[in-house]
Structures are given as structure tokens and as C-alpha cells.
mmCIF file of C-alpha atoms in Angstrom:
data_model
loop_
_atom_site.group_PDB
_atom_site.id
_atom_site.type_symbol
_atom_site.label_atom_id
_atom_site.label_comp_id
_atom_site.label_asym_id
_atom_site.label_seq_id
_atom_site.Cartn_x
_atom_site.Cartn_y
_atom_site.Cartn_z
ATOM 1 C CA MET A 1 0.013 -0.064 0.024
ATOM 2 C CA ARG A 2 3.055 2.146 -0.386
ATOM 3 C CA GLY A 3 3.141 4.895 2.262
ATOM 4 C CA ILE A 4 -0.550 5.510 2.305
ATOM 5 C CA SER A 5 -1.818 5.856 6.090
ATOM 6 C CA ARG A 6 -4.092 2.795 6.745
ATOM 7 C CA THR A 7 -5.980 5.004 9.212
ATOM 8 C CA SER A 8 -6.814 7.793 6.807
ATOM 9 C CA LEU A 9 -7.525 5.137 4.051
ATOM 10 C CA THR A 10 -9.905 3.225 6.338
ATOM 11 C CA GLU A 11 -11.795 6.447 7.260
ATOM 12 C CA VAL A 12 -12.178 7.558 3.576
ATOM 13 C CA THR A 13 -13.354 4.008 2.629
ATOM 14 C CA ARG A 14 -15.837 3.955 5.527
ATOM 15 C CA ARG A 15 -17.313 7.217 4.181
ATOM 16 C CA LEU A 16 -17.388 5.873 0.682
ATOM 17 C CA ASP A 17 -19.338 2.811 1.818
ATOM 18 C CA GLU A 18 -21.891 4.536 4.231
ATOM 19 C CA ASN A 19 -22.451 7.893 2.343
ATOM 20 C CA VAL A 20 -22.291 6.816 -1.422
ATOM 21 C CA LEU A 21 -21.995 3.147 -2.392
ATOM 22 C CA ALA A 22 -24.911 2.010 -0.007
ATOM 23 C CA SER A 23 -27.332 3.803 -2.160
ATOM 24 C CA ALA A 24 -25.612 3.047 -5.453
ATOM 25 C CA GLY A 25 -27.593 0.846 -7.919
ATOM 26 C CA ALA A 26 -26.107 -2.109 -9.861
ATOM 27 C CA THR A 27 -24.506 0.361 -12.520
ATOM 28 C CA GLY A 28 -24.072 3.290 -10.244
ATOM 29 C CA GLY A 29 -20.712 2.098 -8.995
ATOM 30 C CA VAL A 30 -19.128 1.758 -12.412
ATOM 31 C CA ALA A 31 -20.417 5.318 -13.309
ATOM 32 C CA LEU A 32 -19.122 6.859 -10.194
ATOM 33 C CA GLY A 33 -15.768 5.030 -10.668
ATOM 34 C CA GLY A 34 -15.570 6.616 -14.149
ATOM 35 C CA GLU A 35 -16.069 10.048 -12.584
ATOM 36 C CA LEU A 36 -13.529 9.393 -9.821
ATOM 37 C CA PHE A 37 -11.044 8.289 -12.428
ATOM 38 C CA GLN A 38 -11.577 11.711 -14.231
ATOM 39 C CA ILE A 39 -10.606 13.319 -10.871
ATOM 40 C CA VAL A 40 -7.433 11.210 -10.613
ATOM 41 C CA ALA A 41 -6.580 12.354 -14.087
ATOM 42 C CA LEU A 42 -7.270 16.157 -13.099
ATOM 43 C CA LEU A 43 -5.105 15.783 -10.058
ATOM 44 C CA THR A 44 -2.264 13.996 -12.081
ATOM 45 C CA GLU A 45 -2.263 16.820 -14.561
ATOM 46 C CA GLU A 46 -2.500 19.881 -12.349
ATOM 47 C CA HIS A 47 0.595 19.957 -10.298
ATOM 48 C CA SER A 48 -0.207 23.109 -8.386
ATOM 49 C CA LEU A 49 -3.644 22.002 -7.448
ATOM 50 C CA ARG A 50 -2.276 18.656 -6.235
ATOM 51 C CA ARG A 51 0.463 20.165 -4.144
ATOM 52 C CA TRP A 52 -2.084 22.625 -2.580
ATOM 53 C CA LEU A 53 -4.597 19.840 -1.740
ATOM 54 C CA ALA A 54 -1.857 17.770 -0.104
ATOM 55 C CA ASP A 55 -0.466 20.648 1.889
ATOM 56 C CA GLN A 56 -1.215 19.624 5.464
ATOM 57 C CA ALA A 57 -0.921 23.321 6.426
ATOM 58 C CA ASN A 58 -4.051 24.180 4.443
ATOM 59 C CA PRO A 59 -7.403 23.691 6.305
ATOM 60 C CA ALA A 60 -9.550 20.773 5.401
ATOM 61 C CA GLU A 61 -12.543 23.079 4.841
ATOM 62 C CA ALA A 62 -10.835 25.161 2.302
ATOM 63 C CA LYS A 63 -9.699 22.055 0.414
ATOM 64 C CA THR A 64 -13.278 20.635 0.312
ATOM 65 C CA ALA A 65 -14.683 23.978 -0.829
ATOM 66 C CA LEU A 66 -12.120 24.262 -3.630
ATOM 67 C CA ILE A 67 -12.548 20.760 -5.095
ATOM 68 C CA GLY A 68 -16.272 21.321 -4.670
ATOM 69 C CA GLN A 69 -16.139 24.522 -6.872
ATOM 70 C CA LEU A 70 -13.939 22.897 -9.520
ATOM 71 C CA LEU A 71 -16.168 19.767 -10.023
ATOM 72 C CA GLU A 72 -19.619 20.954 -9.192
ATOM 73 C CA SER A 73 -20.730 21.221 -12.843
ATOM 74 C CA LYS A 74 -18.475 18.488 -14.155
ATOM 75 C CA VAL A 75 -19.353 15.382 -12.062
ATOM 76 C CA SER A 76 -22.297 13.997 -10.106
ATOM 77 C CA PRO A 77 -22.805 15.184 -6.401
ATOM 78 C CA SER A 78 -21.603 11.684 -5.203
ATOM 79 C CA ALA A 79 -18.250 12.083 -7.032
ATOM 80 C CA VAL A 80 -17.961 15.719 -5.437
ATOM 81 C CA LEU A 81 -18.743 14.140 -1.977
ATOM 82 C CA VAL A 82 -16.022 11.313 -2.331
ATOM 83 C CA ALA A 83 -13.529 13.772 -3.735
ATOM 84 C CA GLY A 84 -14.149 16.184 -0.802
ATOM 85 C CA ASP A 85 -13.644 13.279 1.746
ATOM 86 C CA VAL A 86 -10.409 12.310 0.159
ATOM 87 C CA VAL A 87 -8.794 15.779 0.084
ATOM 88 C CA SER A 88 -9.994 16.575 3.550
ATOM 89 C CA VAL A 89 -7.722 13.908 4.933
ATOM 90 C CA LYS A 90 -4.128 14.660 5.815
ATOM 91 C CA TRP A 91 -1.907 12.673 3.451
ATOM 92 C CA SER A 92 2.042 12.534 3.825
ATOM 93 C CA SER A 93 2.600 13.236 -0.027
ATOM 94 C CA THR A 94 0.934 14.383 -3.119
ATOM 95 C CA ARG A 95 1.381 10.781 -4.434
ATOM 96 C CA ASP A 96 -0.577 9.385 -1.477
ATOM 97 C CA LEU A 97 -3.392 11.823 -2.196
ATOM 98 C CA VAL A 98 -3.772 10.701 -5.874
ATOM 99 C CA ASP A 99 -3.113 7.001 -4.881
ATOM 100 C CA ALA A 100 -6.133 7.309 -2.364
ATOM 101 C CA MET A 101 -8.397 8.870 -4.917
ATOM 102 C CA GLU A 102 -7.565 6.134 -7.447
ATOM 103 C CA ARG A 103 -8.225 3.648 -4.829
ATOM 104 C CA MET A 104 -11.720 5.047 -4.229
ATOM 105 C CA ALA A 105 -12.225 4.870 -7.945
ATOM 106 C CA VAL A 106 -11.468 1.223 -8.051
ATOM 107 C CA TYR A 107 -13.607 0.537 -5.082
ATOM 108 C CA ALA A 108 -16.677 2.371 -6.641
ATOM 109 C CA THR A 109 -16.165 0.549 -9.977
ATOM 110 C CA VAL A 110 -16.416 -2.848 -8.447
ATOM 111 C CA ALA A 111 -19.094 -2.019 -5.765
ATOM 112 C CA SER A 112 -21.682 -4.101 -7.573
ATOM 113 C CA LEU A 113 -19.601 -7.256 -7.293
ATOM 114 C CA ARG A 114 -20.602 -8.109 -3.797
ATOM 115 C CA SER A 115 -19.952 -11.953 -3.855
ATOM 116 C CA ALA A 116 -16.646 -13.562 -3.702
ATOM 117 C CA ALA A 117 -17.328 -15.355 -6.911
ATOM 118 C CA ALA A 118 -17.964 -12.157 -8.622
ATOM 119 C CA LEU A 119 -14.762 -10.555 -7.499
ATOM 120 C CA ASP A 120 -12.915 -13.872 -8.382
ATOM 121 C CA GLY A 121 -14.209 -13.409 -11.801
ATOM 122 C CA LEU A 122 -13.095 -9.834 -12.196
ATOM 123 C CA GLU A 123 -9.512 -10.547 -10.853
ATOM 124 C CA ASP A 124 -9.362 -13.519 -13.255
ATOM 125 C CA GLU A 125 -10.348 -11.256 -16.036
ATOM 126 C CA LEU A 126 -7.760 -8.640 -15.451
ATOM 127 C CA PHE A 127 -4.967 -11.283 -15.111
ATOM 128 C CA ARG A 128 -6.171 -13.128 -18.446
ATOM 129 C CA PHE A 129 -5.926 -9.825 -20.163
ATOM 130 C CA GLU A 130 -2.566 -9.073 -18.851
ATOM 131 C CA ARG A 131 -1.336 -12.454 -20.117
ATOM 132 C CA ILE A 132 -2.980 -11.907 -23.487
ATOM 133 C CA VAL A 133 -1.222 -8.525 -23.789
ATOM 134 C CA ALA A 134 2.185 -10.019 -22.759
ATOM 135 C CA SER A 135 1.846 -12.845 -25.350
ATOM 136 C CA GLN A 136 0.811 -10.571 -28.199
ATOM 137 C CA PRO A 137 3.391 -7.753 -28.859
ATOM 138 C CA GLN A 138 1.375 -6.306 -31.672
ATOM 139 C CA LEU A 139 -1.545 -5.805 -29.467
ATOM 140 C CA ARG A 140 0.399 -4.435 -26.744
ATOM 141 C CA ASP A 141 2.030 -1.987 -29.172
ATOM 142 C CA ALA A 142 -1.487 -0.749 -30.375
ATOM 143 C CA LEU A 143 -2.503 -0.121 -26.849
ATOM 144 C CA THR A 144 0.573 1.595 -25.567
ATOM 145 C CA ARG A 145 1.850 3.436 -28.650
ATOM 146 C CA ASP A 146 2.504 7.107 -28.068
ATOM 147 C CA GLY A 147 0.641 9.384 -30.258
ATOM 148 C CA VAL A 148 -2.416 7.304 -30.503
ATOM 149 C CA GLY A 149 -5.435 8.995 -28.831
ATOM 150 C CA PRO A 150 -7.141 7.651 -25.769
ATOM 151 C CA GLU A 151 -10.487 7.415 -27.727
ATOM 152 C CA HIS A 152 -8.874 5.323 -30.343
ATOM 153 C CA LYS A 153 -7.424 2.859 -27.715
ATOM 154 C CA ARG A 154 -10.834 2.747 -25.878
ATOM 155 C CA SER A 155 -12.587 1.850 -29.174
ATOM 156 C CA LEU A 156 -10.077 -0.895 -29.672
ATOM 157 C CA LEU A 157 -10.807 -2.251 -26.279
ATOM 158 C CA GLU A 158 -14.493 -2.075 -26.769
ATOM 159 C CA GLY A 159 -14.245 -4.093 -29.868
ATOM 160 C CA LEU A 160 -11.880 -6.690 -28.050
ATOM 161 C CA LEU A 161 -13.774 -6.879 -24.654
ATOM 162 C CA SER A 162 -17.254 -5.658 -24.795
ATOM 163 C CA GLY A 163 -19.822 -8.169 -23.906
ATOM 164 C CA LYS A 164 -17.098 -10.500 -22.979
ATOM 165 C CA VAL A 165 -15.907 -9.287 -19.609
ATOM 166 C CA ASP A 166 -17.740 -7.471 -16.755
ATOM 167 C CA PRO A 167 -18.340 -3.762 -17.304
ATOM 168 C CA ALA A 168 -16.157 -3.143 -14.235
ATOM 169 C CA THR A 169 -13.278 -5.038 -15.899
ATOM 170 C CA LEU A 170 -13.523 -2.971 -18.990
ATOM 171 C CA THR A 171 -13.453 0.234 -17.132
ATOM 172 C CA LEU A 172 -10.235 -0.740 -15.190
ATOM 173 C CA VAL A 173 -8.678 -2.066 -18.421
ATOM 174 C CA GLY A 174 -9.609 1.228 -20.239
ATOM 175 C CA GLU A 175 -7.977 3.161 -17.323
ATOM 176 C CA ALA A 176 -4.846 1.095 -17.298
ATOM 177 C CA VAL A 177 -4.528 1.639 -21.034
ATOM 178 C CA THR A 178 -5.250 5.240 -21.501
ATOM 179 C CA ARG A 179 -4.042 6.736 -18.052
ATOM 180 C CA PRO A 180 -1.487 4.504 -16.489
ATOM 181 C CA ARG A 181 -0.076 7.290 -14.357
ATOM 182 C CA GLY A 182 3.684 6.532 -15.426
ATOM 183 C CA ARG A 183 3.279 2.761 -14.990
ATOM 184 C CA THR A 184 3.586 0.139 -17.613
ATOM 185 C CA LEU A 185 0.201 -1.508 -18.939
ATOM 186 C CA GLU A 186 1.143 -4.553 -16.983
ATOM 187 C CA GLN A 187 2.041 -2.659 -13.745
ATOM 188 C CA ALA A 188 -1.289 -0.819 -13.905
ATOM 189 C CA LEU A 189 -3.426 -3.913 -14.420
ATOM 190 C CA GLU A 190 -1.534 -5.688 -11.731
ATOM 191 C CA ASN A 191 -1.969 -2.754 -9.289
ATOM 192 C CA TYR A 192 -5.863 -2.879 -9.939
ATOM 193 C CA GLY A 193 -5.743 -6.508 -9.214
ATOM 194 C CA HIS A 194 -4.103 -6.015 -5.926
ATOM 195 C CA ILE A 195 -6.519 -3.129 -4.984
ATOM 196 C CA VAL A 196 -9.612 -5.495 -5.839
ATOM 197 C CA ALA A 197 -8.064 -8.294 -3.644
ATOM 198 C CA GLU A 198 -7.446 -5.709 -0.809
ATOM 199 C CA ARG A 199 -11.125 -4.749 -1.012
ATOM 200 C CA ALA A 200 -11.991 -8.390 -0.810
ATOM 201 C CA LYS A 201 -9.605 -8.628 2.141
ATOM 202 C CA ARG A 202 -7.360 -11.405 0.648
ATOM 203 C CA TYR A 203 -4.139 -11.638 -1.049
ATOM 204 C CA VAL A 204 -3.130 -12.556 -4.725
ATOM 205 C CA ALA A 205 -0.683 -15.383 -5.330
ATOM 206 C CA VAL A 206 0.761 -15.662 -8.853
ATOM 207 C CA VAL A 207 1.533 -19.271 -9.373
ATOM 208 C CA ARG A 208 3.496 -20.484 -12.380
ATOM 209 C CA SER A 209 3.401 -24.032 -13.148
ATOM 210 C CA ALA A 210 4.928 -26.243 -16.082
ATOM 211 C CA VAL A 211 1.526 -27.751 -16.461
ATOM 212 C CA ALA A 212 -2.058 -26.777 -15.827
ATOM 213 C CA LEU A 213 -3.247 -27.604 -12.371
ATOM 214 C CA SER A 214 -6.520 -29.528 -11.859
ATOM 215 C CA GLU A 215 -9.340 -28.023 -9.859
ATOM 216 C CA ASP A 216 -8.481 -30.287 -6.737
ATOM 217 C CA GLN A 217 -4.756 -29.107 -6.943
ATOM 218 C CA GLN A 218 -5.749 -25.463 -7.119
ATOM 219 C CA SER A 219 -8.186 -26.027 -4.188
ATOM 220 C CA ARG A 220 -5.542 -27.674 -1.972
ATOM 221 C CA LEU A 221 -2.836 -25.161 -2.972
ATOM 222 C CA GLY A 222 -5.260 -22.153 -2.210
ATOM 223 C CA ALA A 223 -6.104 -23.834 1.238
ATOM 224 C CA ALA A 224 -2.389 -24.329 2.041
ATOM 225 C CA LEU A 225 -1.429 -20.860 1.317
ATOM 226 C CA THR A 226 -4.512 -19.537 3.268
ATOM 227 C CA ARG A 227 -3.314 -21.244 6.257
ATOM 228 C CA ALA A 228 0.234 -20.064 5.889
ATOM 229 C CA TYR A 229 -0.783 -16.442 5.445
ATOM 230 C CA GLY A 230 -3.921 -16.384 7.596
ATOM 231 C CA ARG A 231 -5.959 -14.557 4.963
ATOM 232 C CA ASP A 232 -7.921 -15.851 1.982
ATOM 233 C CA ILE A 233 -5.717 -16.224 -1.191
ATOM 234 C CA HIS A 234 -6.831 -15.787 -4.635
ATOM 235 C CA LEU A 235 -4.722 -17.796 -7.302
ATOM 236 C CA ASN A 236 -3.633 -16.313 -10.586
ATOM 237 C CA ILE A 237 -2.262 -19.246 -12.379
ATOM 238 C CA GLU A 238 0.117 -19.224 -15.382
ATOM 239 C CA VAL A 239 1.248 -22.262 -17.325
ATOM 240 C CA ALA A 240 5.015 -21.820 -18.025
ATOM 241 C CA PRO A 241 6.639 -24.861 -19.550
ATOM 242 C CA GLU A 242 10.051 -23.243 -19.302
ATOM 243 C CA ILE A 243 10.228 -23.899 -15.607
ATOM 244 C CA VAL A 244 10.477 -27.650 -16.354
ATOM 245 C CA GLY A 245 8.571 -28.865 -13.129
ATOM 246 C CA GLY A 246 7.266 -27.765 -9.795
ATOM 247 C CA LEU A 247 5.830 -24.418 -8.880
ATOM 248 C CA SER A 248 6.762 -20.960 -8.490
ATOM 249 C CA ILE A 249 4.635 -18.839 -6.231
ATOM 250 C CA GLN A 250 4.688 -15.002 -5.557
ATOM 251 C CA VAL A 251 2.631 -13.466 -2.801
ATOM 252 C CA GLY A 252 3.412 -9.696 -2.729
ATOM 253 C CA ASP A 253 7.268 -9.372 -2.589
ATOM 254 C CA GLU A 254 7.715 -12.966 -1.385
ATOM 255 C CA VAL A 255 8.623 -15.695 -3.817
ATOM 256 C CA ILE A 256 8.466 -19.446 -3.142
ATOM 257 C CA ASP A 257 10.497 -21.133 -5.961
ATOM 258 C CA GLY A 258 9.922 -24.861 -5.898
ATOM 259 C CA THR A 259 10.694 -25.188 -9.531
ATOM 260 C CA ILE A 260 13.354 -27.496 -11.042
ATOM 261 C CA ALA A 261 14.558 -24.560 -13.089
ATOM 262 C CA GLY A 262 14.855 -22.529 -9.919
ATOM 263 C CA ARG A 263 16.857 -25.206 -8.095
ATOM 264 C CA ILE A 264 19.149 -25.565 -11.008
ATOM 265 C CA ALA A 265 19.752 -21.836 -11.118
ATOM 266 C CA GLU A 266 20.469 -21.789 -7.357
ATOM 267 C CA ALA A 267 22.906 -24.704 -7.628
ATOM 268 C CA GLN A 268 24.641 -22.743 -10.490
ATOM 269 C CA ARG A 269 24.854 -19.643 -8.238
ATOM 270 C CA ARG A 270 26.453 -21.663 -5.376
ATOM 271 C CA LEU A 271 29.020 -23.171 -7.716
ATOM 272 C CA ALA A 272 29.856 -19.859 -9.056
ATOM 273 C CA GLY A 273 30.405 -18.486 -5.657
#
């Protein structure tokens, strides 16, 4: 969660849930998420505004009033309310402020997916799209090429994904493609996947295996990791024949390498040392 204060983030999230999302309809969250992403873009582009809103010396009331004046005729009252809540909190840096606004945008976008199965599906869709992009250089180039307008990229995504993925997935992929905030496309998609997992109060494990895992194997692996980390684990599984055998598992910054290729590489390192 980088340097974002958990206390501040918890308070903003509570207000989002109680004041806004509790009354949002099935599609209201996606629409609100889109508006909040627009505010993220505004803060990213306007350096002076971002610095002033993040300055702890400025009164919270003045920040809320300013953001309200700027947004009143551009977004819904719900989006103004969320933005006001975010800027009224004391953040340690301008990056934390924008990260928090982005997190609220993601939370709003996935608000209608209330079941674990629905959130599982969205995380899987994000991961599958990331793998597709990684395996198709021409597609990645079309989606990330400088000089190509965001509307053209969104149109391309609509053609690829509309009707095939959840609307929340399409929104998040569209943001990752058109407004990555200095990240690569893969990094932006991975970041959204982790935020969704945090919303569901679980971790994401990226599992690389030489062969496809059966449902029973996935279930047993998920249960073992859940016991080890004391929190529900969502598995993103990638078949990678080059690892020869065994599994490579990454949870956050921790990597558990049980692959034959990994053991060979470790033996070579020891011999070289």
C-alpha cells in the first residue's frame, strides 16, 4: 500500500461505503468509478492543485470547498462528496493523495460485485487480459503506442472486450491503457488486481506451473496458502513450460520457488560463488 496511512484510508473508505455506495444501484458504482478516475486524471495533470490539496498546512474546509467548486458542474454530487472526503484527510505526500483517490475509483467501480465469486471473476479477467497482452506484442504496441489518442485505444478495447467481460473489468482495463500514471500497462493492471484483492480482504498469489493444475490441486494449494498467510488467497495461475517442473509462487514481494529450473539456477549460483 506504499506509504498511504491505513488509518486515513480506512476512514475515507468507510465514508465511501456509508455515504455513497450503500445507495448506488447495480451500474451506479461503475459510473461513479469513471467520474473518480476523471478526478484522478485532473490531479495528475494539475501539479499546483495537487500540491495545494496535499499541503497539510491548508485547512480541510478550504480544500473541500475548492474541490467542490472545481467539480460541481463536471461530475455527479456523489463524486464531489467522495473527492471532498479524500482531500480533507491529511496525506503524507501528493502521491498518497492521488493514490487514495484512485483506490476510491477502483472501489466504486467494483461495488456491484458483492460476492466472492464475482470478485474472483473480475480478478481472473484482469489477469487473463494481462497475459494476453504479454503474449501478443502487436496488441500491446497498439494499446501503448505514443501518439495514439485515448479514444482510439478505448474503441479498440470495446471491440476486443465488450460483452465478453464484466463492465467493471472494461473500465479498469480502459484506465490502465489510457491513463497508466507513469506505469507500464502490466504494472497498472497488476495494481488494480491487488486493490480489488485488498477490497475483498485477501491476498493474490501468482502461481507459475509447468503444467495446468487441476481444480483439486488449485483448491489444495489455495487452502495451504490461506493457512500459511492467515488470509484468503486468490490464485492467478500461469502455465509456463520453461520452468520444467514444480511451482513458483509469488505473494506480494515474497517468492517461493519450488521449480526444477529454480533449483538448477540456485545450484549454479552456489557453484559460481
